C-alpha positions as a printed Julia matrix, in Angstrom:
347×3 Matrix{Float64}:
 233.02   65.42  58.98
 233.75   68.5   61.09
 235.49   70.18  58.14
 232.48   69.52  55.9
 230.11   70.72  58.6
 232.07   73.94  59.09
 232.27   74.59  55.34
 228.51   74.09  55.02
 227.86   76.49  57.9
 230.17   79.12  56.4
 228.51   78.75  53.0
 225.07   79.19  54.52
 226.25   82.21  56.52
 227.76   83.81  53.43
 224.61   83.24  51.4
 222.45   84.65  54.21
 224.58   87.78  54.46
 224.5    88.32  50.69
 220.74   87.81  50.62
 220.34   90.19  53.56
 222.37   92.93  51.87
 220.47   92.49  48.59
 217.08   92.64  50.33
 218.16   95.62  52.42
 219.06   97.54  49.27
 215.82   96.41  47.64
 213.7    97.88  50.45
 215.14  101.32  49.68
 213.95  101.07  46.07
 210.43   99.76  46.68
 207.39  101.89  47.39
 205.67  101.43  50.78
 203.01   99.0   49.59
 205.59   96.76  47.9
 207.68   96.79  51.07
 204.6    95.67  52.98
 204.11   92.84  50.48
 207.76   91.87  50.81
 207.38   91.79  54.6
 204.28   89.59  54.21
 206.23   87.18  51.98
 208.92   87.0   54.67
 206.34   86.24  57.37
 204.76   83.51  55.26
 208.22   82.13  54.45
 208.79   81.33  58.12
 205.63   79.18  58.12
 206.18   77.54  54.71
 209.8    76.69  55.53
 208.75   75.01  58.77
 205.94   73.15  57.01
 208.43   71.99  54.37
 210.55   70.4   57.1
 207.51   68.65  58.57
 205.77   67.47  55.39
 208.57   67.33  52.85
 211.46   66.07  54.98
 209.65   64.05  57.63
 206.54   62.95  55.74
 203.97   64.09  58.34
 200.84   65.78  57.01
 199.57   68.9   58.76
 196.35   70.76  58.06
 196.65   72.95  61.14
 199.58   75.27  60.57
 197.29   78.25  60.27
 196.22   77.56  63.86
 199.87   77.41  64.98
 200.42   80.78  63.34
 197.42   82.02  65.33
 199.02   80.83  68.57
 202.16   82.82  67.81
 200.17   85.87  66.69
 197.96   86.0   69.78
 200.94   85.44  72.08
 202.79   88.36  70.51
 199.67   90.54  70.67
 199.03   89.77  74.34
 202.68   90.22  75.34
 203.1    93.49  73.41
 199.91   94.92  74.9
 200.79   93.77  78.42
 204.27   95.29  78.21
 202.91   98.59  76.91
 200.32   98.73  79.73
 203.14   98.1   82.21
 205.03  101.04  80.76
 207.72   98.88  79.16
 207.96  100.29  75.65
 210.59  100.47  72.94
 211.64   98.4   69.99
 213.98   96.41  72.23
 211.01   94.53  73.73
 209.85   93.33  70.31
 212.37   90.45  70.11
 211.17   89.34  73.56
 207.56   89.18  72.37
 208.52   87.28  69.23
 210.64   84.85  71.25
 207.74   84.29  73.64
 205.44   83.63  70.68
 207.89   81.05  69.35
 208.21   79.32  72.74
 204.45   79.07  73.3
 203.93   77.72  69.79
 206.73   75.21  70.33
 204.89   73.95  73.4
 201.7    73.61  71.37
 203.64   71.83  68.63
 205.09   69.4   71.17
 201.6    68.48  72.37
 200.38   67.94  68.81
 203.57   66.07  67.96
 203.11   63.63  70.85
 199.68   62.74  69.44
 200.97   62.7   65.87
 203.75   60.26  66.74
 201.07   57.61  67.36
 199.02   58.37  64.24
 199.46   57.95  60.5
 197.79   59.03  57.28
 194.2    60.27  57.54
 194.19   59.98  61.34
 197.07   62.44  61.59
 195.37   64.75  59.09
 192.2    64.56  61.2
 194.02   65.61  64.37
 195.68   68.6   62.72
 192.38   69.52  61.06
 190.74   69.52  64.49
 193.48   71.86  65.74
 192.86   74.2   62.8
 189.2    74.43  63.81
 189.62   74.39  67.61
 192.13   77.25  67.98
 190.02   79.96  66.25
 186.96   78.64  68.11
 188.81   78.98  71.44
 189.54   82.65  70.73
 185.79   83.21  70.31
 184.87   81.21  73.41
 187.3    83.03  75.74
 186.27   86.47  74.53
 187.39   88.19  77.76
 191.0    87.49  76.79
 190.91   87.34  72.99
 188.03   89.78  72.28
 186.08   87.22  70.24
 185.65   87.86  66.48
 186.81   91.46  66.75
 190.28   90.31  67.76
 193.03   92.29  69.43
 194.98   95.34  68.45
 198.76   94.97  68.66
 200.84   97.75  70.18
 203.85   98.33  67.93
 206.45  101.02  68.42
 207.14  103.3   65.43
 210.54  103.14  63.73
 213.41  104.44  65.86
 213.92  108.2   65.67
 217.54  107.57  64.71
 216.27  106.5   61.27
 214.58  109.85  60.72
 211.32  111.51  61.67
 209.56  110.49  58.45
 211.07  107.05  57.99
 208.48  104.78  56.29
 206.92  102.33  58.71
 206.56   99.73  55.94
 210.32   99.67  55.35
 210.94   99.2   59.06
 208.41   96.33  59.12
 210.1    94.77  56.1
 213.47   94.84  57.88
 212.03   93.09  60.93
 210.21   90.43  58.89
 213.16   89.81  56.58
 215.51   89.43  59.55
 213.18   86.8   61.02
 212.86   84.97  57.7
 216.62   84.96  57.01
 217.36   83.67  60.51
 214.74   80.94  60.05
 216.16   79.87  56.7
 219.72   79.85  58.06
 218.81   77.64  61.02
 216.68   75.27  58.93
 219.31   74.98  56.18
 221.86   73.85  58.76
 219.31   71.55  60.41
 218.55   69.87  57.08
 222.25   69.19  56.47
 222.86   67.88  60.0
 222.35   64.42  61.47
 218.89   65.5   62.61
 217.98   66.25  59.01
 219.22   62.86  57.9
 217.12   61.23  60.62
 214.06   63.14  59.44
 214.53   61.91  55.88
 215.23   58.35  57.03
 211.97   58.22  58.97
 210.12   59.64  55.99
 211.57   57.1   53.54
 211.26   53.9   55.61
 210.27   53.76  59.26
 211.28   50.12  59.67
 214.76   50.74  58.27
 215.11   53.87  60.38
 214.2    51.94  63.54
 216.73   49.23  62.67
 219.36   51.95  62.2
 218.79   53.06  65.8
 216.66   56.14  65.12
 214.0    56.86  67.73
 210.9    57.36  65.55
 208.61   59.09  68.04
 211.33   61.47  69.23
 212.21   62.4   65.63
 208.59   63.01  64.67
 207.9    65.14  67.75
 211.07   67.14  67.04
 209.87   67.77  63.48
 206.56   69.1   64.81
 208.28   71.29  67.39
 210.64   72.83  64.81
 207.82   73.36  62.34
 205.59   74.89  65.01
 208.33   77.28  66.1
 208.63   78.56  62.52
 204.85   78.92  62.23
 204.74   80.8   65.53
 207.37   83.25  64.32
 205.48   83.72  61.07
 202.24   84.35  62.94
 203.93   86.82  65.28
 205.34   88.73  62.33
 201.91   88.78  60.68
 200.46   90.28  63.87
 203.09   93.02  63.82
 202.49   93.78  60.14
 198.7    94.01  60.48
 198.95   95.52  64.01
 195.91   93.41  64.82
 195.01   89.75  65.17
 191.64   88.05  64.8
 190.44   84.44  64.34
 189.28   85.16  60.78
 192.87   85.8   59.71
 193.94   82.27  60.71
 191.09   80.14  59.44
 191.23   76.64  57.97
 191.63   78.25  54.54
 195.03   79.61  55.57
 196.18   76.12  56.58
 195.11   74.79  53.18
 196.87   77.67  51.44
 200.1    76.94  53.32
 200.02   73.25  52.41
 199.26   73.94  48.76
 201.97   76.61  48.67
 204.74   74.23  49.78
 203.56   71.58  47.31
 203.46   74.06  44.42
 206.81   75.57  45.39
 208.51   72.19  45.69
 207.91   69.77  48.53
 211.01   68.92  50.53
 213.05   71.93  49.36
 213.63   75.11  51.35
 213.96   76.95  48.04
 210.5    75.66  47.21
 209.26   77.22  50.45
 210.42   80.6   49.11
 208.39   80.14  45.93
 205.41   79.04  48.01
 205.59   82.17  50.17
 205.77   84.37  47.09
 202.73   82.63  45.6
 200.76   83.11  48.84
 201.06   86.87  48.36
 201.13   87.12  44.56
 198.28   84.81  43.54
 195.51   86.42  45.65
 196.71   89.85  44.53
 196.64   88.83  40.86
 193.25   87.2   41.35
 191.84   90.37  42.88
 193.22   92.47  40.02
 191.84   90.09  37.4
 188.3    90.39  38.77
 188.55   94.14  38.19
 189.02   93.54  34.47
 185.62   91.81  34.23
 182.3    93.53  34.81
 180.52   91.59  37.57
 177.45   92.23  39.63
 178.05   93.14  43.3
 176.56   89.83  44.48
 178.82   87.75  42.21
 181.88   89.82  43.08
 181.23   89.36  46.81
 180.83   85.6   46.36
 184.07   85.34  44.38
 186.01   87.48  46.84
 186.54   84.67  49.33
 186.35   81.61  47.07
 188.25   82.63  43.95
 191.77   82.67  45.51
 191.26   79.14  46.85
 190.0    77.99  43.44
 193.0    79.59  41.72
 195.36   77.9   44.17
 193.68   74.55  43.55
 193.86   74.97  39.78
 197.52   76.01  40.02
 198.22   72.93  42.16
 196.63   70.65  39.54
 198.59   72.24  36.7
 201.88   72.07  38.6
 201.35   68.45  39.62
 200.72   67.49  35.96
 203.41   69.64  34.33
 206.02   69.67  37.11
 205.51   67.05  39.85
 208.5    68.42  41.74
 206.95   71.88  41.98
 208.42   75.15  40.78
 211.83   74.41  42.33
 211.89   70.92  40.78
 211.1    72.41  37.37
 213.89   74.96  37.7
 216.28   72.21  38.8
 215.45   70.13  35.73
 215.87   73.12  33.42
 219.24   73.88  34.99
 220.36   70.26  34.61
 219.33   70.29  30.95
 221.37   73.42  30.26
 224.38   71.92  32.03
 224.13   68.74  29.93
 223.98   70.78  26.74
 226.95   72.87  27.83
 228.92   69.73  28.64
 228.01   68.18  25.24
 229.38   71.23  23.45
């Protein structure tokens, strides 16, 4: 078992390094706006990967991951601003702020997980839905700290001078976000292949059988929420750094619905599906916005479609994917690959 575990870890490390080198080279070829989009995909990937572990591997439904991203984002904003006011500046403090955002979100995830361990089905969805509504409302209520609807600016150091005086800020942001996403994927990939991952799947498949096998159900479910919340907190912290601001409107209930639909469309239960989901979260709204420019609409209709059309497109995409490819985009690609392998073997 130790040999297999070590070989799996080495394989994941090698793949992460190759992906990191490829993405590093890609950032040098992309224009600033595309680098910003790539960084946004990486930030969303942290959240979708964590949600995949919770929903796909452990079978717990969450409608509140947008709120968990908000917890991480506000923690990073408050810590970055507090450090800058104390005169502690430099890019070396950024990992500290991100780590603090992850820890605070983990604590919030543990609280939600303790409640979720006692609930099932619609009751669990109701609790997470309440969280999705309560967290943005709390930022408005405690406006002395969170500045209400206007939100907070986030102090972010410019790229190090060692990279050059005119080094693009978007490329530097992409490096930070991609490093966080690759680290998240590496840790989750090893978690999925470990005994913890097997326990998560066992609880998802049959709770009675898992209990008879000696698996502590509540502990496993709370752990799934804590891991998923940590990933969402990192994703929210990265989003705060990219936008250099954080407000309750950026982490509304709509974001939680988008995240859930993204992991289902990408392929529920697969970390590769989480990648497709993160790409769709950035690509679909952008394509929707561009498509409205091709049609002549009145200002009133265009304003009404601005907020509702992306959600409608996501819902329509979800329906089409569930009919044509129940396993999501990754499941469809897996079936296509298996078909080609069978044909190659037949020849």
